[in-house]
PDB file of N, CA, C and O in Angstrom:
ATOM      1  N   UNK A   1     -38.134 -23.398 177.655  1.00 52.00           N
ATOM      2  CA  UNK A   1     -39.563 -23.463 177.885  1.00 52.00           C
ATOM      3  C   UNK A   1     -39.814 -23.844 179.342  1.00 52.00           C
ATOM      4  O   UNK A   1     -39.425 -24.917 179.804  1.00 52.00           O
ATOM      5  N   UNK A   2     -40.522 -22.867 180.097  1.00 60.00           N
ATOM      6  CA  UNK A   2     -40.612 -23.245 181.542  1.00 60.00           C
ATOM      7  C   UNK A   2     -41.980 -24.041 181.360  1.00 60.00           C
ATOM      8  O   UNK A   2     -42.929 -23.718 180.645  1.00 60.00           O
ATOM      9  N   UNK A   3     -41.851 -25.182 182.197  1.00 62.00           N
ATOM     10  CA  UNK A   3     -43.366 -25.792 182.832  1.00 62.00           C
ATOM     11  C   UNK A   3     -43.915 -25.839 183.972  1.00 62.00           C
ATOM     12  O   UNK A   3     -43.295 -26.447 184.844  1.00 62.00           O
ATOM     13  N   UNK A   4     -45.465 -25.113 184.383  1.00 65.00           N
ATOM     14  CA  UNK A   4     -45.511 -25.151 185.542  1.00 65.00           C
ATOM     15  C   UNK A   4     -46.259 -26.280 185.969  1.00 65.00           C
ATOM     16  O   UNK A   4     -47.172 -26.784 185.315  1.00 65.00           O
ATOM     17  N   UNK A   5     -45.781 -26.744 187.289  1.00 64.00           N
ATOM     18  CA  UNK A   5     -46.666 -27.512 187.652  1.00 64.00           C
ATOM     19  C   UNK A   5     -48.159 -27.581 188.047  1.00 64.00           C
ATOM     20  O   UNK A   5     -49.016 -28.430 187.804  1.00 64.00           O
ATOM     21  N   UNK A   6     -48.197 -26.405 188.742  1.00 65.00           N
ATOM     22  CA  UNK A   6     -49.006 -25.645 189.457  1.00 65.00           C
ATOM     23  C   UNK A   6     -49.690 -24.655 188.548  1.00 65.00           C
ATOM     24  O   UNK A   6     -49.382 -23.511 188.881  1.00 65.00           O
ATOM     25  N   UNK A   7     -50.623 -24.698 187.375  1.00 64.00           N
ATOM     26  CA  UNK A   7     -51.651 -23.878 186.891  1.00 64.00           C
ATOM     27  C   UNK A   7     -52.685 -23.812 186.984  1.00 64.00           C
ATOM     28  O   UNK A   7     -53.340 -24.854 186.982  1.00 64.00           O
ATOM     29  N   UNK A   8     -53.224 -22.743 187.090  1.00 66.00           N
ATOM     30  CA  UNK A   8     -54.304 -22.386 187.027  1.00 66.00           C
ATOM     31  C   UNK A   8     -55.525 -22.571 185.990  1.00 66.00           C
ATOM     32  O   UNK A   8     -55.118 -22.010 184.972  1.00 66.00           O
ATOM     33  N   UNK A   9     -56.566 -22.978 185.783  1.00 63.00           N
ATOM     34  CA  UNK A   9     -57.790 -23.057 184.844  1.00 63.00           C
ATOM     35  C   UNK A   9     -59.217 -23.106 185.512  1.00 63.00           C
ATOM     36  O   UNK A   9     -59.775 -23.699 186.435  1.00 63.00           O
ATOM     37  N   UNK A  10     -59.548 -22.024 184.404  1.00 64.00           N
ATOM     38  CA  UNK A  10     -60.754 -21.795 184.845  1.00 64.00           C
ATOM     39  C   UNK A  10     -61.992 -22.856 184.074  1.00 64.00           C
ATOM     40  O   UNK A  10     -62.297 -23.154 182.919  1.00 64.00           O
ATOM     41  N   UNK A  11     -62.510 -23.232 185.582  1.00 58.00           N
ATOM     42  CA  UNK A  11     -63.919 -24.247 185.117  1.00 58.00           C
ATOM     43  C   UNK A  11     -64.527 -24.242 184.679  1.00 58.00           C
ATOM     44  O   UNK A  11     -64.518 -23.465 185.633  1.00 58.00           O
ATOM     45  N   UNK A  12     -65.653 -24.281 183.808  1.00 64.00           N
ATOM     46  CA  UNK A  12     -66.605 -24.075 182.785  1.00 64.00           C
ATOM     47  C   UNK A  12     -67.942 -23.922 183.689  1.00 64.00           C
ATOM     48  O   UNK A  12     -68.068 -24.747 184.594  1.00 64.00           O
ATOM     49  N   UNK A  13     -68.972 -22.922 183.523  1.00 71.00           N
ATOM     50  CA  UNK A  13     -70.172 -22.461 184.763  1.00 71.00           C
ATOM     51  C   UNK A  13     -70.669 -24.120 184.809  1.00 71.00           C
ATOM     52  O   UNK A  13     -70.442 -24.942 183.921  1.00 71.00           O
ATOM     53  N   UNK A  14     -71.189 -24.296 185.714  1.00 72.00           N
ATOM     54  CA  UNK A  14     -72.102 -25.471 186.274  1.00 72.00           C
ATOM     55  C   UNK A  14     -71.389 -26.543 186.602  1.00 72.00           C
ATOM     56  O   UNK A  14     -71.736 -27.357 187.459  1.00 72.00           O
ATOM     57  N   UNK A  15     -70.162 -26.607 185.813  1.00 73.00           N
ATOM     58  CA  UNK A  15     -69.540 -28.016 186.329  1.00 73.00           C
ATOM     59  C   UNK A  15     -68.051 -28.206 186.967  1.00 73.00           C
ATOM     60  O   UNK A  15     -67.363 -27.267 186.563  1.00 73.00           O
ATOM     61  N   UNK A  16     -67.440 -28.907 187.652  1.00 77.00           N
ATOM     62  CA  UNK A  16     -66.517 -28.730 188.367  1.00 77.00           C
ATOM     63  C   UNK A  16     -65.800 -29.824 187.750  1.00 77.00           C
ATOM     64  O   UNK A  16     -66.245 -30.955 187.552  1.00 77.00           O
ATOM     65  N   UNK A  17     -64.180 -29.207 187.345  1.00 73.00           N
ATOM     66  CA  UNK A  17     -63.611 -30.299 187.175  1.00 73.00           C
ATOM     67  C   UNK A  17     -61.923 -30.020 187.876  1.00 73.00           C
ATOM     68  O   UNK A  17     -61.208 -29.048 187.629  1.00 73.00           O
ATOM     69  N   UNK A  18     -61.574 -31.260 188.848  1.00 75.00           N
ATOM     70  CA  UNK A  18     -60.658 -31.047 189.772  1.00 75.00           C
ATOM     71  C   UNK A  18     -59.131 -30.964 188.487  1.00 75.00           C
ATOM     72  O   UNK A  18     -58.918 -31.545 187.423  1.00 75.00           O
ATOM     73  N   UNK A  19     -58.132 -29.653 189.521  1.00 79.00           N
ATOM     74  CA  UNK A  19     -57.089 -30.390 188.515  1.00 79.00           C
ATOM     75  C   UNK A  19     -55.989 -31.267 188.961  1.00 79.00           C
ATOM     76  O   UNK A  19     -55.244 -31.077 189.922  1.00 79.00           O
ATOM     77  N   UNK A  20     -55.989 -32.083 188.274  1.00 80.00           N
ATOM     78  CA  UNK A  20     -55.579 -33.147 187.709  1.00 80.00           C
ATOM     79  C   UNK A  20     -53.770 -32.686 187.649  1.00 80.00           C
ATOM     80  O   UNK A  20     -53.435 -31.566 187.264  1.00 80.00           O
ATOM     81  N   UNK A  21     -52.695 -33.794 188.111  1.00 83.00           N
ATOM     82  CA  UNK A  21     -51.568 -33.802 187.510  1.00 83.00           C
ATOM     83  C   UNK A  21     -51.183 -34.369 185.717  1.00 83.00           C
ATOM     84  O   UNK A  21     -51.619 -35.210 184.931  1.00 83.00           O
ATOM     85  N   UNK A  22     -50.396 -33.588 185.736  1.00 90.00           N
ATOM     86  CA  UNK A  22     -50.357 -34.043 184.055  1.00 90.00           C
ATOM     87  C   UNK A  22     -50.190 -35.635 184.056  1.00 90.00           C
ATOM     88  O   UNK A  22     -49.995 -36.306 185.070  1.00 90.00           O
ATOM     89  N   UNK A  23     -50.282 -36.055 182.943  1.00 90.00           N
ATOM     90  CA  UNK A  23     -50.200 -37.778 182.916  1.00 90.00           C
ATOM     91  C   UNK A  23     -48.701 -37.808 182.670  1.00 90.00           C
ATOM     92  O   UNK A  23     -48.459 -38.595 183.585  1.00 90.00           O
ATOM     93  N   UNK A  24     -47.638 -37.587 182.200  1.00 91.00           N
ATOM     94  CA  UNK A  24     -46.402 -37.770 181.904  1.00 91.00           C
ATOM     95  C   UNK A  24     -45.824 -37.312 183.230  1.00 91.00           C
ATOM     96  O   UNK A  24     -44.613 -37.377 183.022  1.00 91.00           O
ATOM     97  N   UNK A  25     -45.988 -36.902 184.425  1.00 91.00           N
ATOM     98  CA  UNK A  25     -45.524 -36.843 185.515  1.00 91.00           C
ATOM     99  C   UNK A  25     -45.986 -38.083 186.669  1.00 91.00           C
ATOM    100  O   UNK A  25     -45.291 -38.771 187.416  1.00 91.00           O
ATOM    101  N   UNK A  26     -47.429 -38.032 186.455  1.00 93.00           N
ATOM    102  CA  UNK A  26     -48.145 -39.253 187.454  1.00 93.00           C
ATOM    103  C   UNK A  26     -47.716 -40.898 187.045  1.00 93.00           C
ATOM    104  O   UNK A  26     -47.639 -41.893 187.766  1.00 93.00           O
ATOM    105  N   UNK A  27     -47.475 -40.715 185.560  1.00 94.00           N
ATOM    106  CA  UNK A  27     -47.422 -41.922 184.465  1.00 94.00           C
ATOM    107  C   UNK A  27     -46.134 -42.940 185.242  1.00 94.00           C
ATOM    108  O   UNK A  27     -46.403 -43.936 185.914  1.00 94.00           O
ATOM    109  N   UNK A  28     -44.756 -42.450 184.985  1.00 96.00           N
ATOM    110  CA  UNK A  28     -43.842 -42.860 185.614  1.00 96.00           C
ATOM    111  C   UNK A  28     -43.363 -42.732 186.935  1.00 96.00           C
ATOM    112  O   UNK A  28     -42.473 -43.452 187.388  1.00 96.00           O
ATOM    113  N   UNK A  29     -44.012 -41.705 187.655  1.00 96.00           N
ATOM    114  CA  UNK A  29     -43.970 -41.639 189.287  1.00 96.00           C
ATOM    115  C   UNK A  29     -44.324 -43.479 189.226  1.00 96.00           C
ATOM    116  O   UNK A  29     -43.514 -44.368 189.490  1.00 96.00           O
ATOM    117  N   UNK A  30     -45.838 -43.658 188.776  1.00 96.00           N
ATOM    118  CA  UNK A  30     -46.916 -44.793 189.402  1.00 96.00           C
ATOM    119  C   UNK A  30     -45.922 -46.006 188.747  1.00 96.00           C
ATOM    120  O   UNK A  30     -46.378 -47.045 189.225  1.00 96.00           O
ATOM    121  N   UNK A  31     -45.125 -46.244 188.140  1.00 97.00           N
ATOM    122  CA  UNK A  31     -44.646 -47.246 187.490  1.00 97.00           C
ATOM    123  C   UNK A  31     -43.277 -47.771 188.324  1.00 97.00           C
ATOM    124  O   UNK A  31     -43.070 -48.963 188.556  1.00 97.00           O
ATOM    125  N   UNK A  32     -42.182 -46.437 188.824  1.00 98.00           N
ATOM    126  CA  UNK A  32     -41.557 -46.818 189.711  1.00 98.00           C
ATOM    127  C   UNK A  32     -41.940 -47.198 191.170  1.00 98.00           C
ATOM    128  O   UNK A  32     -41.230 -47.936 191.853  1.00 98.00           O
ATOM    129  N   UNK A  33     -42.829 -46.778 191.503  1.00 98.00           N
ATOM    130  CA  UNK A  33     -43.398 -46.706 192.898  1.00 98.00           C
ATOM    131  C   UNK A  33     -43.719 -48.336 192.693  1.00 98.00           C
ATOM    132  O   UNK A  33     -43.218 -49.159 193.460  1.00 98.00           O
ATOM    133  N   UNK A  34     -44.706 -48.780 191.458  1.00 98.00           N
ATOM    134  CA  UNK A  34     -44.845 -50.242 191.384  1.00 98.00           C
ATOM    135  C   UNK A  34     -43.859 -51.026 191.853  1.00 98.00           C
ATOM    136  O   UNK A  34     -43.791 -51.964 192.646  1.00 98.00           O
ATOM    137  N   UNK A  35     -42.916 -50.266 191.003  1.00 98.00           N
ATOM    138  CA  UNK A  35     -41.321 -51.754 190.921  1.00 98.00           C
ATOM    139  C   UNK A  35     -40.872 -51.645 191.632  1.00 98.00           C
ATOM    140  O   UNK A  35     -40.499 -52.739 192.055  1.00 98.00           O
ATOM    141  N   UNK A  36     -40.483 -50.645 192.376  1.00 98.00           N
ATOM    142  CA  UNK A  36     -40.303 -50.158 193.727  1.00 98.00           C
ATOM    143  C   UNK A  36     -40.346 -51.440 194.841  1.00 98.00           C
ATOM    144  O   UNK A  36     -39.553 -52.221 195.368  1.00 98.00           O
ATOM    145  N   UNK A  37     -42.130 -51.069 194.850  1.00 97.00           N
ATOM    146  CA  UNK A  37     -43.024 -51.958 195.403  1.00 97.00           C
ATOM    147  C   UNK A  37     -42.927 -53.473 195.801  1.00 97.00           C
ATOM    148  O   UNK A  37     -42.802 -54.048 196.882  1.00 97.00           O
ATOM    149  N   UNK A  38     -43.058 -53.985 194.216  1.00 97.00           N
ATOM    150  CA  UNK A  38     -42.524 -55.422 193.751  1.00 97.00           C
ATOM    151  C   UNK A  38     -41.455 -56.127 193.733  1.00 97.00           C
ATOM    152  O   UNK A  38     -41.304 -57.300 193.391  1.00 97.00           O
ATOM    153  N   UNK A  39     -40.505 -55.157 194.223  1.00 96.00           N
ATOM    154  CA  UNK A  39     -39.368 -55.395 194.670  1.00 96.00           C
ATOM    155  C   UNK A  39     -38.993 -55.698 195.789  1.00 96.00           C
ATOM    156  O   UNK A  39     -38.214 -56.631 195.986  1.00 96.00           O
ATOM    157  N   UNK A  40     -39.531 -54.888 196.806  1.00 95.00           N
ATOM    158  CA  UNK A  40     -39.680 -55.045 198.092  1.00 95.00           C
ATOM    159  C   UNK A  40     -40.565 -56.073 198.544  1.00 95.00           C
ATOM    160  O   UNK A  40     -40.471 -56.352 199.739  1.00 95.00           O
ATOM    161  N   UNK A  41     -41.139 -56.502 198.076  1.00 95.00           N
ATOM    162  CA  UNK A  41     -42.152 -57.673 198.297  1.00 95.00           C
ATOM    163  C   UNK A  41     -41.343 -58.840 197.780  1.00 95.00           C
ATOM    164  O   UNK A  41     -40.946 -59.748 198.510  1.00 95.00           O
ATOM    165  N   UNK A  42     -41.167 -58.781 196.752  1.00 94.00           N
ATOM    166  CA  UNK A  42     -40.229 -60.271 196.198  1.00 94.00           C
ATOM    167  C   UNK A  42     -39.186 -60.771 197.372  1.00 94.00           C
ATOM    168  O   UNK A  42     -39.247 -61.885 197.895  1.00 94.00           O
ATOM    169  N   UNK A  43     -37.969 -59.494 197.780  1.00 93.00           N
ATOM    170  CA  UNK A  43     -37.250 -59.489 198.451  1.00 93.00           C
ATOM    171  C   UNK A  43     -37.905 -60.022 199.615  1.00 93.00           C
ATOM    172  O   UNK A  43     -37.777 -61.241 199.499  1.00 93.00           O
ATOM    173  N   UNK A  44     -38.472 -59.803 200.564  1.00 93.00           N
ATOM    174  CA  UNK A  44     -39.377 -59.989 201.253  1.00 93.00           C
ATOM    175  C   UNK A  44     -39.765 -61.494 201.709  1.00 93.00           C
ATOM    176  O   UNK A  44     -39.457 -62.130 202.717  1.00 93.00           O
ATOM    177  N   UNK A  45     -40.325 -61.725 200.914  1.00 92.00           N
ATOM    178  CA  UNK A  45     -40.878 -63.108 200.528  1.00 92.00           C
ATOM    179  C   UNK A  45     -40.053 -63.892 200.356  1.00 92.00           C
ATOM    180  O   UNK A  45     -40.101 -64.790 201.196  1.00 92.00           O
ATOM    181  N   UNK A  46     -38.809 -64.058 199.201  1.00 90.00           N
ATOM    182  CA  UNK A  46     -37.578 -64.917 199.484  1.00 90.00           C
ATOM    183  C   UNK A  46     -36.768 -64.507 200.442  1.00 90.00           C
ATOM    184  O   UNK A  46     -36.294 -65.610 200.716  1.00 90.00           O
ATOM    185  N   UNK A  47     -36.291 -63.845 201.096  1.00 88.00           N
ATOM    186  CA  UNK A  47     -35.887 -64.300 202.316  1.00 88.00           C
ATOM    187  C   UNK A  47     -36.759 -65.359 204.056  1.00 88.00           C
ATOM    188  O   UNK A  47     -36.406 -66.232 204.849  1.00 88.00           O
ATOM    189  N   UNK A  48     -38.025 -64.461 203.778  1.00 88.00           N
ATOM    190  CA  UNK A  48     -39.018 -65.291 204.598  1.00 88.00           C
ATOM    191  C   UNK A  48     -38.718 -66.641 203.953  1.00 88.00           C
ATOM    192  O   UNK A  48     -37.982 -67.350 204.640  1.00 88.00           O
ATOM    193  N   UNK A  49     -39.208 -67.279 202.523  1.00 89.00           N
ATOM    194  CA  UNK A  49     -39.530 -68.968 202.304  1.00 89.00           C
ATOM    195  C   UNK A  49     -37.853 -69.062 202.461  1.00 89.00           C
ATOM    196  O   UNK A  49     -37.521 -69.257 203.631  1.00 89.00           O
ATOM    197  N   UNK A  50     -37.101 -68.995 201.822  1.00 88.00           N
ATOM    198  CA  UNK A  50     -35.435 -69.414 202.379  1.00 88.00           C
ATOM    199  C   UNK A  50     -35.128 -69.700 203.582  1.00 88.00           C
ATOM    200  O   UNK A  50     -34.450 -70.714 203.747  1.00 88.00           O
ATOM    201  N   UNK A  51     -35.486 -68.989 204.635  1.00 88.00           N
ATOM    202  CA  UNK A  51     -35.596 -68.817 206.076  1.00 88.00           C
ATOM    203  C   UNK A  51     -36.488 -70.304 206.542  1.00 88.00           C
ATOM    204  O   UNK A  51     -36.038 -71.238 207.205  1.00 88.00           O
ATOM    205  N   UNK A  52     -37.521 -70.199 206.109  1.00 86.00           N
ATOM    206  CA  UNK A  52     -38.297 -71.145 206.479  1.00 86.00           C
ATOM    207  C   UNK A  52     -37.708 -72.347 205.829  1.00 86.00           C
ATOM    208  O   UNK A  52     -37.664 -73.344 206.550  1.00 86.00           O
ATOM    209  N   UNK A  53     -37.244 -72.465 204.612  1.00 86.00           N
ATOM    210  CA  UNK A  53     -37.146 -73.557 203.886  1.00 86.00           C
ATOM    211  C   UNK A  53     -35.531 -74.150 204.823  1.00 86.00           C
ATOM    212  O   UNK A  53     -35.484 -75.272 205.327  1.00 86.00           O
ATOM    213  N   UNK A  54     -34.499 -73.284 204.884  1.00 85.00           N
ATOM    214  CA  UNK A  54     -33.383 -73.626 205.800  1.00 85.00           C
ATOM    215  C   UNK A  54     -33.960 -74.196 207.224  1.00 85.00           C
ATOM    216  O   UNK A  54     -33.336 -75.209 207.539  1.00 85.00           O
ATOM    217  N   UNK A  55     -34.865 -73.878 208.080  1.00 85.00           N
ATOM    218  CA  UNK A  55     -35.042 -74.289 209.438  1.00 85.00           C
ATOM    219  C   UNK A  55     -36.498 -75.540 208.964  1.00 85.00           C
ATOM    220  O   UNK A  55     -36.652 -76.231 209.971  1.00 85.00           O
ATOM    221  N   UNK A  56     -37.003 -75.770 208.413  1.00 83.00           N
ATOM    222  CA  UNK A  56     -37.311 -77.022 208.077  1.00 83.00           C
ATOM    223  C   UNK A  56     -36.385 -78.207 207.739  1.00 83.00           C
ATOM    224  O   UNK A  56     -36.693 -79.302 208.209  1.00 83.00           O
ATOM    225  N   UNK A  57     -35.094 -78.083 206.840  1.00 76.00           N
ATOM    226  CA  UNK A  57     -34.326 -78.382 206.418  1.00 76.00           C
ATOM    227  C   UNK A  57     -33.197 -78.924 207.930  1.00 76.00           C
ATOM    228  O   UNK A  57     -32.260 -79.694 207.717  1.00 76.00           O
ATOM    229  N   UNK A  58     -33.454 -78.449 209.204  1.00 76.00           N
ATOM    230  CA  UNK A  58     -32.571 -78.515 209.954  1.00 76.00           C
ATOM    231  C   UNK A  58     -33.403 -79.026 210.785  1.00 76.00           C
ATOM    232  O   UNK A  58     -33.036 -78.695 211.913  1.00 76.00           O
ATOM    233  N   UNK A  59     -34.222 -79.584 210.823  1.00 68.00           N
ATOM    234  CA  UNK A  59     -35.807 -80.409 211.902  1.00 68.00           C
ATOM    235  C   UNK A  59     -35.401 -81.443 211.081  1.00 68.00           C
ATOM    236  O   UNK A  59     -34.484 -81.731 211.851  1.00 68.00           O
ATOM    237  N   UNK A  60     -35.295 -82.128 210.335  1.00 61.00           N
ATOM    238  CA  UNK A  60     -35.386 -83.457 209.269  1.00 61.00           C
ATOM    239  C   UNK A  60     -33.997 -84.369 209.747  1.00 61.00           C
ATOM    240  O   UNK A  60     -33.730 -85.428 209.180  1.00 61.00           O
TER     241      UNK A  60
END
């Protein structure tokens, strides 16, 4: 069964409706991109307070 990504549908007269990626493609793109995300930020962040917390640690 081929799936396209890219189809075509025709709009109904008077009203416009954009298309849209399917939800089972956007669904888990948006979920890794999160953790992704949250990952890189965590990481991030503990090395910054570690960093900071070591050179406070060496002023005392």
């Amino acid at each position: 069964m081929a799936v396209s990504l890219r189809r075509k549908r025709e709009a109904p007269r008077g009203r416009y409706t954009p298309n849209l990626w399917p939800v089972w493609i956007v669904a888990p793109v948006a979920l890794i991109a999160a953790g992704a995300l949250g990952w890189v930020i965590y990481h991030y962040a503990y090395d910054h307070f570690a960093q900071a917390a070591a050179q406070a640690g060496q002023h005392q």
